[in-house]
Amino acid sequence: MNRLRVGVLGAGRIGRLHTANMEQKLAGVEVVAVADVLKDAADECAAKFGIGRAYGDPADALGDREIDAVLICSSTDTHATLIEAAAHAGKHIFCEKPIALDLGAIDRALTAVERAGVKLQVGFNRRFDPGFARARELVADGSLGSVHLLKITSRDPGPPPLDYLKVSGGMFLDMTIHDFDMARFLVGEEVEEVFAAGSSLVDPAIGELGDIDTACVTLRFAGGALGVIDNSRRAAYGYDQRAEVFGEKGMVQVGNPKAHAALLSDERGKHGPANFHFFTERYAEAFVRELQAFVDAVREDKEVAVSGNDGRVPVVMGYAARRSLELGRPVTLAEVETGFAG
Amino acid sequence: MNRLRVGVLGAGRIGRLHTANMEQKLAGVEVVAVADVLKDAADECAAKFGIGRAYGDPADALGDREIDAVLICSSTDTHATLIEAAAHAGKHIFCEKPIALDLGAIDRALTAVERAGVKLQVGFNRRFDPGFARARELVADGSLGSVHLLKITSRDPGPPPLDYLKVSGGMFLDMTIHDFDMARFLVGEEVEEVFAAGSSLVDPAIGELGDIDTACVTLRFAGGALGVIDNSRRAAYGYDQRAEVFGEKGMVQVGNPKAHAALLSDERGKHGPANFHFFTERYAEAFVRELQAFVDAVREDKEVAVSGNDGRVPVVMGYAARRSLELGRPVTLAEVETGFAG
Amino acid sequence: MNRLRVGVLGAGRIGRLHTANMEQKLAGVEVVAVADVLKDAADECAAKFGIGRAYGDPADALGDREIDAVLICSSTDTHATLIEAAAHAGKHIFCEKPIALDLGAIDRALTAVERAGVKLQVGFNRRFDPGFARARELVADGSLGSVHLLKITSRDPGPPPLDYLKVSGGMFLDMTIHDFDMARFLVGEEVEEVFAAGSSLVDPAIGELGDIDTACVTLRFAGGALGVIDNSRRAAYGYDQRAEVFGEKGMVQVGNPKAHAALLSDERGKHGPANFHFFTERYAEAFVRELQAFVDAVREDKEVAVSGNDGRVPVVMGYAARRSLELGRPVTLAEVETGFAG
Amino acid sequence: MNRLRVGVLGAGRIGRLHTANMEQKLAGVEVVAVADVLKDAADECAAKFGIGRAYGDPADALGDREIDAVLICSSTDTHATLIEAAAHAGKHIFCEKPIALDLGAIDRALTAVERAGVKLQVGFNRRFDPGFARARELVADGSLGSVHLLKITSRDPGPPPLDYLKVSGGMFLDMTIHDFDMARFLVGEEVEEVFAAGSSLVDPAIGELGDIDTACVTLRFAGGALGVIDNSRRAAYGYDQRAEVFGEKGMVQVGNPKAHAALLSDERGKHGPANFHFFTERYAEAFVRELQAFVDAVREDKEVAVSGNDGRVPVVMGYAARRSLELGRPVTLAEVETGFAG
């Protein structure tokens, strides 16, 4: 196959980041159009990267016959609809997470994708971080033996604006969703049950919204392994995302990359740098690898690395965690599915 | 006060370890007698360390007027009775953990201690590990601000014999009890509620005993902070005991001491040593500091570092965890106390 | 000032790397032309990055009135002549290291630059590595007090081809030259005397060329501080470049960035990744910052970060090291200058 | 053989440290007498450790027929004479370093030992540090392939008193001597040539004594490998002793043990403990292993781990370094031997 011709839907921060990566770092791909409901944003992005066409309506990009695939980088509430439309237009799809906060909408989108026979990769970029990817490799190749325990730490430097939090679906669907995906990815098994504990300790205003900002979520995997995720909306020392998989033969720990490798020793001790404060630095490499994987999967007609179902299950886990927090007891994923079906 | 004159009750592994430390590393103390129901063991220990008197009955040591304090290092089932007897005899007491597995027995022992006005320090040695002690210091001096999250990892190199496990009270009372103490120590607050998840993954024989060998326990502290303890009966890479306290201003992480400081780099990567495989190596320093603290507390009439209540609460937490595992829901410590009272 | 308009002279590996960085990562700059004596290479590079003009002769770029500055990325033997020509043409200059292996040629080039009043920055990229830059900062801000000792380790994954080595000027001028620059940069003082020890241990063919592949060079700084550089042409575990500055108040150590942050623990120990094997990975960030510094210096008419003299002195140090190795005694930089003058 | 019966000659700091270790941590040995020219010191030490006999004259210990071996822990100027006397008395000998500062005296002592057929182990304790021992193991078992480069860092927290420095023989014989031994030990080869650079930067008073406090010493090994030792009399961050052996297949690095394993992360970065400030903490384990090796070598009639010649060569290296510093050129060990012979 020739170079994959991509249309980027949404010229905001993440859309521009992907565009820059495609233009500068990826092989086998070219961006032929960018679309944004704010036409100015589309124009500006197209000018900056020398992209031929800028659209003020994503539908125009979907109708563009020279586009093979679209990147859905618009706001979350538009994802599911755009997936459906893109599938109908026969475009392959890369969609930022989450697909939707509504399981019905997700399922309609996935059905459309399946019927159209196009590829869909969901944007769980952390899987492509070299450290997390290496951990998965060690689990998959048997270096750890069977998995007994999983630990994931995920803490942000600071909370998003309250206006954003109001429509975010709550901490489990907005923030922990990444960790739910990581749990499934690292262990390679499904989670059956979730117990969530949460507090509002970072900012009382978050508690007043009915949300939490600090959480511990216990997971039970199908094979009996246990897992725990801890989250905070504010880490004074920067972006903190680590994982640990413990099995019968050993353990792998994934730490944070360092901002630099200089260490000061003085009479008070040894002093190294704080963590990165921006996810674009923390995951710079991961964003590149993620899109390259998508481009390669389409061009070589291979299975995508993060499927539609991989985009769906963490949403179910988020609902289970939310219900567990409300009910004060463990909740199974089956309960959520049933409740949804009912 | 002159040197504290100590009688050691129990000449097994831990009794001999404490005796060696007192004889060789501590200031202000001398061992004047050792007692063991196996008189030969008492004789051998006395000979090895040049101790004047060996008794075949702990009661003889309690009647010895030249003894100021006793170290209770005998089997767990004798602890509570010996505490009571020692208190009646007016001896200060250092007792290995746990005081007892029965809350009634613990309460009788603590009452006796209170009435006699003697000191009682319980052997939660890990508090005296230089790393854990430093973490506590950073919490206590406000370096972390208010505490939001606590994480404790505690994994043993291998499970004890099944015969021991049968009478151990189960994983939470035998192994997690140390971590329950560490949780209270590090955060400086009481835990109100516990949720326990457990599996038998290490050895099916442990599961057949009705016990577990792998656990995740979620804690909720009085002030809203959350905590999680993970345990395993077998870590292929050695003794693994770490903690992490996360607060509004930062985080402290306590790792494992290294067996040595040599690191090999070759074409396959960088390679350092596995962890220690024996708790006597892992906690060598802690055992020395623990007893020195006891000796100093008695000689200077100060409050002991680990009180009778500090010995009691982790047992309550162990019961709460056990009940949570049975019921599949969080259990409060108040429920355990009430159940006990009723 | 408007965007700096740059012509790239030399479309080889390093020329393309800088072009990609300017096009994608830098602010305030645009590449308007690329020149290479292999016209095809210039054409291909221009096409890839959407650059308007491709020249088969660098002189054409120097005559291009829409070019403000040139990047000299051609082979070493052309550097000095191109600097002179560019200076005469009134272009600002960024030149890859070394300026030349001949001090006379260097001096003619620097004189031309001075007369023309243009800026010249020399490509010692390692100064811009975040770790080394942080170390310099700690020296400069007094955190270490006065400097007593400097240690630099610089080892390559493998030696270059023998054909390259033949014309490289020898290890000290080809490889150690980076470390000579680093020494001056980190300490912020001039070196007065050099003692070099060398061996051929990596590959006998290198010894047969009269060159060495393993070296220890001792430095004496003007203020009495001592330094040592160790070099090897082959490190089995990858690119190894570290430094340590030790002073009256403490020490800073700069390590290698890690390929990823995953660490495996098993019964044999703990295992992390080997170092990077390519300088483009090891110094990815440094290359970006280096050029941004040049662009900013020109646009804001500031002093460049790495001056012509900074490009000259390490060559003198290389000659001193070479002479020290021949004579088996320390050699002062003054001796080299005198010998040259004489 | 029965337990080795030891007489300790010299009841100062190091004599008491060894006595405590023998009494408390070693197997197969008992201390039967302690001697010190300050009889009170001998008495006090004997009382503290329950040792039967205290002598005011080392000669009395040498005449004591119940003593199998002596530990020479008295002041350096008495070592050689005591070795000779002990050898004549048929006692096995452990002697603190250095044997003497005078090569003639050393040779007379070693001749006496050889004629008497007793064992002599010299107190280069650092060889027994678990990290350095592991590094030697990796060299010896071929994990690194042939050795190309050696680096040793050795910095003390602060200089000894000037009165001590006056009679110490200078930095190379007092401090670097440990590193000269370490160099031979780690590489397993003899050094042929030494080049020393030194400065007085820590304290001008040291310079006024004609001594240095900061040094870089380059070593050339018989097989072509190069080495470098850096020394300082004052490290603000504590005792700093590291080594690095680099070979064709990889590298081993030996770091400093950590005072504790707690790491604080806050908005300014990550902060760990400073190094130990006392060699008794830094080398606690090494001192135990060193004496156990001696006891075992005598009891099992094995070769000692650190021979008389191992005690002699570092003194020759110290002289070579001193001469190199005076002459400003490399000096071979052969020159020193010849000069001595002449």
PDB file of N, CA, C and O in Angstrom, chain D residues 267-320:
ATOM      1  N   GLU D 267       8.206  19.273  45.414  1.00  0.00           N
ATOM      2  CA  GLU D 267       8.188  20.072  44.194  1.00  0.00           C
ATOM      3  C   GLU D 267       9.585  20.469  43.729  1.00  0.00           C
ATOM      4  O   GLU D 267       9.776  20.814  42.571  1.00  0.00           O
ATOM      5  N   ARG D 268      10.573  20.389  44.626  1.00  0.00           N
ATOM      6  CA  ARG D 268      11.930  20.710  44.229  1.00  0.00           C
ATOM      7  C   ARG D 268      12.685  19.515  43.647  1.00  0.00           C
ATOM      8  O   ARG D 268      13.774  19.673  43.111  1.00  0.00           O
ATOM      9  N   GLY D 269      12.133  18.318  43.786  1.00  0.00           N
ATOM     10  CA  GLY D 269      12.812  17.150  43.222  1.00  0.00           C
ATOM     11  C   GLY D 269      12.751  15.958  44.146  1.00  0.00           C
ATOM     12  O   GLY D 269      11.824  15.835  44.949  1.00  0.00           O
ATOM     13  N   LYS D 270      13.723  15.066  44.010  1.00  0.00           N
ATOM     14  CA  LYS D 270      13.793  13.850  44.813  1.00  0.00           C
ATOM     15  C   LYS D 270      15.019  13.931  45.717  1.00  0.00           C
ATOM     16  O   LYS D 270      16.081  14.349  45.265  1.00  0.00           O
ATOM     17  N   HIS D 271      14.859  13.514  46.960  1.00  0.00           N
ATOM     18  CA  HIS D 271      15.923  13.717  47.941  1.00  0.00           C
ATOM     19  C   HIS D 271      16.184  12.458  48.751  1.00  0.00           C
ATOM     20  O   HIS D 271      15.292  11.973  49.439  1.00  0.00           O
ATOM     21  N   GLY D 272      17.407  11.952  48.656  1.00  0.00           N
ATOM     22  CA  GLY D 272      17.809  10.788  49.437  1.00  0.00           C
ATOM     23  C   GLY D 272      18.891  11.158  50.435  1.00  0.00           C
ATOM     24  O   GLY D 272      19.353  12.304  50.475  1.00  0.00           O
ATOM     25  N   PRO D 273      19.289  10.204  51.252  1.00  0.00           N
ATOM     26  CA  PRO D 273      20.232  10.502  52.330  1.00  0.00           C
ATOM     27  C   PRO D 273      21.659  10.731  51.824  1.00  0.00           C
ATOM     28  O   PRO D 273      22.050  10.209  50.786  1.00  0.00           O
ATOM     29  N   ALA D 274      22.419  11.490  52.586  1.00  0.00           N
ATOM     30  CA  ALA D 274      23.857  11.624  52.324  1.00  0.00           C
ATOM     31  C   ALA D 274      24.540  10.299  52.658  1.00  0.00           C
ATOM     32  O   ALA D 274      23.927   9.390  53.232  1.00  0.00           O
ATOM     33  N   ASN D 275      25.789  10.184  52.280  1.00  0.00           N
ATOM     34  CA  ASN D 275      26.548   8.963  52.577  1.00  0.00           C
ATOM     35  C   ASN D 275      26.867   8.866  54.073  1.00  0.00           C
ATOM     36  O   ASN D 275      26.740   9.832  54.805  1.00  0.00           O
ATOM     37  N   PHE D 276      27.311   7.683  54.466  1.00  0.00           N
ATOM     38  CA  PHE D 276      27.795   7.518  55.839  1.00  0.00           C
ATOM     39  C   PHE D 276      28.972   8.450  56.092  1.00  0.00           C
ATOM     40  O   PHE D 276      29.733   8.781  55.183  1.00  0.00           O
ATOM     41  N   HIS D 277      29.148   8.845  57.346  1.00  0.00           N
ATOM     42  CA  HIS D 277      30.280   9.714  57.699  1.00  0.00           C
ATOM     43  C   HIS D 277      31.374   8.984  58.461  1.00  0.00           C
ATOM     44  O   HIS D 277      32.377   9.581  58.836  1.00  0.00           O
ATOM     45  N   PHE D 278      31.207   7.703  58.705  1.00  0.00           N
ATOM     46  CA  PHE D 278      32.217   6.965  59.465  1.00  0.00           C
ATOM     47  C   PHE D 278      32.569   5.672  58.750  1.00  0.00           C
ATOM     48  O   PHE D 278      31.697   4.970  58.253  1.00  0.00           O
ATOM     49  N   PHE D 279      33.859   5.379  58.711  1.00  0.00           N
ATOM     50  CA  PHE D 279      34.269   4.160  58.008  1.00  0.00           C
ATOM     51  C   PHE D 279      33.779   2.927  58.737  1.00  0.00           C
ATOM     52  O   PHE D 279      33.627   1.865  58.144  1.00  0.00           O
ATOM     53  N   THR D 280      33.525   3.044  60.043  1.00  0.00           N
ATOM     54  CA  THR D 280      33.031   1.878  60.782  1.00  0.00           C
ATOM     55  C   THR D 280      31.615   1.501  60.330  1.00  0.00           C
ATOM     56  O   THR D 280      31.231   0.335  60.377  1.00  0.00           O
ATOM     57  N   GLU D 281      30.847   2.496  59.887  1.00  0.00           N
ATOM     58  CA  GLU D 281      29.534   2.187  59.325  1.00  0.00           C
ATOM     59  C   GLU D 281      29.680   1.704  57.878  1.00  0.00           C
ATOM     60  O   GLU D 281      29.065   0.731  57.470  1.00  0.00           O
ATOM     61  N   ARG D 282      30.508   2.449  57.122  1.00  0.00           N
ATOM     62  CA  ARG D 282      30.690   2.142  55.697  1.00  0.00           C
ATOM     63  C   ARG D 282      31.205   0.724  55.503  1.00  0.00           C
ATOM     64  O   ARG D 282      30.850   0.053  54.538  1.00  0.00           O
ATOM     65  N   TYR D 283      32.087   0.291  56.397  1.00  0.00           N
ATOM     66  CA  TYR D 283      32.739  -1.004  56.213  1.00  0.00           C
ATOM     67  C   TYR D 283      32.430  -2.009  57.332  1.00  0.00           C
ATOM     68  O   TYR D 283      33.207  -2.930  57.561  1.00  0.00           O
ATOM     69  N   ALA D 284      31.302  -1.824  58.008  1.00  0.00           N
ATOM     70  CA  ALA D 284      30.947  -2.704  59.121  1.00  0.00           C
ATOM     71  C   ALA D 284      31.020  -4.171  58.703  1.00  0.00           C
ATOM     72  O   ALA D 284      31.650  -5.006  59.374  1.00  0.00           O
ATOM     73  N   GLU D 285      30.399  -4.472  57.600  1.00  0.00           N
ATOM     74  CA  GLU D 285      30.348  -5.849  57.112  1.00  0.00           C
ATOM     75  C   GLU D 285      31.741  -6.327  56.705  1.00  0.00           C
ATOM     76  O   GLU D 285      32.121  -7.477  56.946  1.00  0.00           O
ATOM     77  N   ALA D 286      32.510  -5.440  56.079  1.00  0.00           N
ATOM     78  CA  ALA D 286      33.843  -5.804  55.591  1.00  0.00           C
ATOM     79  C   ALA D 286      34.772  -6.196  56.731  1.00  0.00           C
ATOM     80  O   ALA D 286      35.556  -7.151  56.609  1.00  0.00           O
ATOM     81  N   PHE D 287      34.678  -5.488  57.847  1.00  0.00           N
ATOM     82  CA  PHE D 287      35.556  -5.813  58.972  1.00  0.00           C
ATOM     83  C   PHE D 287      35.265  -7.207  59.512  1.00  0.00           C
ATOM     84  O   PHE D 287      36.173  -7.940  59.903  1.00  0.00           O
ATOM     85  N   VAL D 288      34.005  -7.569  59.525  1.00  0.00           N
ATOM     86  CA  VAL D 288      33.639  -8.910  60.006  1.00  0.00           C
ATOM     87  C   VAL D 288      34.182  -9.973  59.054  1.00  0.00           C
ATOM     88  O   VAL D 288      34.822 -10.949  59.474  1.00  0.00           O
ATOM     89  N   ARG D 289      33.961  -9.775  57.765  1.00  0.00           N
ATOM     90  CA  ARG D 289      34.357 -10.799  56.789  1.00  0.00           C
ATOM     91  C   ARG D 289      35.881 -10.943  56.711  1.00  0.00           C
ATOM     92  O   ARG D 289      36.394 -12.039  56.471  1.00  0.00           O
ATOM     93  N   GLU D 290      36.565  -9.824  56.875  1.00  0.00           N
ATOM     94  CA  GLU D 290      38.027  -9.829  56.821  1.00  0.00           C
ATOM     95  C   GLU D 290      38.613 -10.740  57.899  1.00  0.00           C
ATOM     96  O   GLU D 290      39.464 -11.599  57.622  1.00  0.00           O
ATOM     97  N   LEU D 291      38.146 -10.576  59.131  1.00  0.00           N
ATOM     98  CA  LEU D 291      38.714 -11.376  60.214  1.00  0.00           C
ATOM     99  C   LEU D 291      38.264 -12.828  60.124  1.00  0.00           C
ATOM    100  O   LEU D 291      39.027 -13.740  60.458  1.00  0.00           O
ATOM    101  N   GLN D 292      37.025 -13.024  59.657  1.00  0.00           N
ATOM    102  CA  GLN D 292      36.588 -14.418  59.503  1.00  0.00           C
ATOM    103  C   GLN D 292      37.479 -15.128  58.485  1.00  0.00           C
ATOM    104  O   GLN D 292      37.840 -16.297  58.661  1.00  0.00           O
ATOM    105  N   ALA D 293      37.852 -14.417  57.451  1.00  0.00           N
ATOM    106  CA  ALA D 293      38.733 -14.999  56.431  1.00  0.00           C
ATOM    107  C   ALA D 293      40.086 -15.368  57.041  1.00  0.00           C
ATOM    108  O   ALA D 293      40.661 -16.425  56.737  1.00  0.00           O
ATOM    109  N   PHE D 294      40.590 -14.500  57.906  1.00  0.00           N
ATOM    110  CA  PHE D 294      41.869 -14.795  58.564  1.00  0.00           C
ATOM    111  C   PHE D 294      41.738 -16.020  59.454  1.00  0.00           C
ATOM    112  O   PHE D 294      42.556 -16.951  59.397  1.00  0.00           O
ATOM    113  N   VAL D 295      40.704 -16.035  60.282  1.00  0.00           N
ATOM    114  CA  VAL D 295      40.492 -17.161  61.202  1.00  0.00           C
ATOM    115  C   VAL D 295      40.375 -18.458  60.414  1.00  0.00           C
ATOM    116  O   VAL D 295      41.014 -19.474  60.745  1.00  0.00           O
ATOM    117  N   ASP D 296      39.601 -18.420  59.343  1.00  0.00           N
ATOM    118  CA  ASP D 296      39.417 -19.636  58.542  1.00  0.00           C
ATOM    119  C   ASP D 296      40.717 -20.067  57.874  1.00  0.00           C
ATOM    120  O   ASP D 296      41.018 -21.264  57.801  1.00  0.00           O
ATOM    121  N   ALA D 297      41.483 -19.096  57.381  1.00  0.00           N
ATOM    122  CA  ALA D 297      42.736 -19.435  56.694  1.00  0.00           C
ATOM    123  C   ALA D 297      43.693 -20.138  57.654  1.00  0.00           C
ATOM    124  O   ALA D 297      44.354 -21.114  57.295  1.00  0.00           O
ATOM    125  N   VAL D 298      43.767 -19.660  58.882  1.00  0.00           N
ATOM    126  CA  VAL D 298      44.671 -20.294  59.858  1.00  0.00           C
ATOM    127  C   VAL D 298      44.154 -21.673  60.236  1.00  0.00           C
ATOM    128  O   VAL D 298      44.886 -22.660  60.212  1.00  0.00           O
ATOM    129  N   ARG D 299      42.868 -21.738  60.548  1.00  0.00           N
ATOM    130  CA  ARG D 299      42.326 -23.018  61.044  1.00  0.00           C
ATOM    131  C   ARG D 299      42.343 -24.099  59.969  1.00  0.00           C
ATOM    132  O   ARG D 299      42.508 -25.275  60.271  1.00  0.00           O
ATOM    133  N   GLU D 300      42.125 -23.675  58.729  1.00  0.00           N
ATOM    134  CA  GLU D 300      42.068 -24.678  57.654  1.00  0.00           C
ATOM    135  C   GLU D 300      43.366 -24.718  56.863  1.00  0.00           C
ATOM    136  O   GLU D 300      43.439 -25.359  55.816  1.00  0.00           O
ATOM    137  N   ASP D 301      44.381 -24.028  57.363  1.00  0.00           N
ATOM    138  CA  ASP D 301      45.691 -23.976  56.703  1.00  0.00           C
ATOM    139  C   ASP D 301      45.569 -23.660  55.210  1.00  0.00           C
ATOM    140  O   ASP D 301      46.121 -24.358  54.358  1.00  0.00           O
ATOM    141  N   LYS D 302      44.822 -22.605  54.928  1.00  0.00           N
ATOM    142  CA  LYS D 302      44.666 -22.142  53.543  1.00  0.00           C
ATOM    143  C   LYS D 302      45.508 -20.881  53.339  1.00  0.00           C
ATOM    144  O   LYS D 302      45.920 -20.228  54.306  1.00  0.00           O
ATOM    145  N   GLU D 303      45.654 -20.503  52.087  1.00  0.00           N
ATOM    146  CA  GLU D 303      46.337 -19.263  51.795  1.00  0.00           C
ATOM    147  C   GLU D 303      45.517 -18.079  52.331  1.00  0.00           C
ATOM    148  O   GLU D 303      44.289 -18.097  52.217  1.00  0.00           O
ATOM    149  N   VAL D 304      46.173 -17.087  52.859  1.00  0.00           N
ATOM    150  CA  VAL D 304      45.417 -15.923  53.345  1.00  0.00           C
ATOM    151  C   VAL D 304      44.937 -15.100  52.148  1.00  0.00           C
ATOM    152  O   VAL D 304      45.514 -15.165  51.061  1.00  0.00           O
ATOM    153  N   ALA D 305      43.901 -14.310  52.389  1.00  0.00           N
ATOM    154  CA  ALA D 305      43.293 -13.539  51.300  1.00  0.00           C
ATOM    155  C   ALA D 305      44.115 -12.301  50.938  1.00  0.00           C
ATOM    156  O   ALA D 305      44.058 -11.825  49.804  1.00  0.00           O
ATOM    157  N   VAL D 306      44.873 -11.773  51.889  1.00  0.00           N
ATOM    158  CA  VAL D 306      45.702 -10.582  51.635  1.00  0.00           C
ATOM    159  C   VAL D 306      47.090 -10.873  52.197  1.00  0.00           C
ATOM    160  O   VAL D 306      47.296 -10.860  53.411  1.00  0.00           O
ATOM    161  N   SER D 307      48.015 -11.144  51.289  1.00  0.00           N
ATOM    162  CA  SER D 307      49.332 -11.630  51.708  1.00  0.00           C
ATOM    163  C   SER D 307      50.266 -10.506  52.136  1.00  0.00           C
ATOM    164  O   SER D 307      49.955  -9.321  51.971  1.00  0.00           O
ATOM    165  N   GLY D 308      51.436 -10.897  52.626  1.00  0.00           N
ATOM    166  CA  GLY D 308      52.469  -9.916  52.961  1.00  0.00           C
ATOM    167  C   GLY D 308      52.865  -9.096  51.747  1.00  0.00           C
ATOM    168  O   GLY D 308      53.035  -7.878  51.819  1.00  0.00           O
ATOM    169  N   ASN D 309      52.975  -9.778  50.609  1.00  0.00           N
ATOM    170  CA  ASN D 309      53.314  -9.046  49.384  1.00  0.00           C
ATOM    171  C   ASN D 309      52.207  -8.056  49.012  1.00  0.00           C
ATOM    172  O   ASN D 309      52.478  -6.967  48.527  1.00  0.00           O
ATOM    173  N   ASP D 310      50.949  -8.448  49.251  1.00  0.00           N
ATOM    174  CA  ASP D 310      49.833  -7.521  49.025  1.00  0.00           C
ATOM    175  C   ASP D 310      49.955  -6.300  49.936  1.00  0.00           C
ATOM    176  O   ASP D 310      49.433  -5.231  49.616  1.00  0.00           O
ATOM    177  N   GLY D 311      50.597  -6.463  51.059  1.00  0.00           N
ATOM    178  CA  GLY D 311      50.825  -5.333  51.949  1.00  0.00           C
ATOM    179  C   GLY D 311      51.990  -4.474  51.488  1.00  0.00           C
ATOM    180  O   GLY D 311      52.049  -3.268  51.736  1.00  0.00           O
ATOM    181  N   ARG D 312      52.916  -5.107  50.803  1.00  0.00           N
ATOM    182  CA  ARG D 312      54.137  -4.406  50.383  1.00  0.00           C
ATOM    183  C   ARG D 312      53.936  -3.576  49.114  1.00  0.00           C
ATOM    184  O   ARG D 312      54.367  -2.419  49.035  1.00  0.00           O
ATOM    185  N   VAL D 313      53.293  -4.167  48.107  1.00  0.00           N
ATOM    186  CA  VAL D 313      53.231  -3.500  46.799  1.00  0.00           C
ATOM    187  C   VAL D 313      52.567  -2.118  46.854  1.00  0.00           C
ATOM    188  O   VAL D 313      53.067  -1.168  46.247  1.00  0.00           O
ATOM    189  N   PRO D 314      51.451  -1.964  47.567  1.00  0.00           N
ATOM    190  CA  PRO D 314      50.855  -0.624  47.618  1.00  0.00           C
ATOM    191  C   PRO D 314      51.792   0.426  48.208  1.00  0.00           C
ATOM    192  O   PRO D 314      51.673   1.616  47.866  1.00  0.00           O
ATOM    193  N   VAL D 315      52.719   0.016  49.061  1.00  0.00           N
ATOM    194  CA  VAL D 315      53.700   0.986  49.587  1.00  0.00           C
ATOM    195  C   VAL D 315      54.644   1.410  48.463  1.00  0.00           C
ATOM    196  O   VAL D 315      54.952   2.597  48.306  1.00  0.00           O
ATOM    197  N   VAL D 316      55.052   0.442  47.660  1.00  0.00           N
ATOM    198  CA  VAL D 316      55.895   0.771  46.496  1.00  0.00           C
ATOM    199  C   VAL D 316      55.127   1.723  45.568  1.00  0.00           C
ATOM    200  O   VAL D 316      55.681   2.717  45.067  1.00  0.00           O
ATOM    201  N   MET D 317      53.863   1.442  45.363  1.00  0.00           N
ATOM    202  CA  MET D 317      53.048   2.303  44.503  1.00  0.00           C
ATOM    203  C   MET D 317      52.938   3.705  45.099  1.00  0.00           C
ATOM    204  O   MET D 317      52.955   4.711  44.376  1.00  0.00           O
ATOM    205  N   GLY D 318      52.820   3.779  46.403  1.00  0.00           N
ATOM    206  CA  GLY D 318      52.763   5.070  47.082  1.00  0.00           C
ATOM    207  C   GLY D 318      54.040   5.861  46.858  1.00  0.00           C
ATOM    208  O   GLY D 318      54.009   7.075  46.589  1.00  0.00           O
ATOM    209  N   TYR D 319      55.180   5.168  46.926  1.00  0.00           N
ATOM    210  CA  TYR D 319      56.449   5.851  46.665  1.00  0.00           C
ATOM    211  C   TYR D 319      56.538   6.315  45.214  1.00  0.00           C
ATOM    212  O   TYR D 319      57.018   7.415  44.921  1.00  0.00           O
ATOM    213  N   ALA D 320      56.073   5.456  44.324  1.00  0.00           N
ATOM    214  CA  ALA D 320      56.104   5.833  42.904  1.00  0.00           C
ATOM    215  C   ALA D 320      55.243   7.070  42.658  1.00  0.00           C
ATOM    216  O   ALA D 320      55.626   7.988  41.921  1.00  0.00           O
TER     217      ALA D 320
END
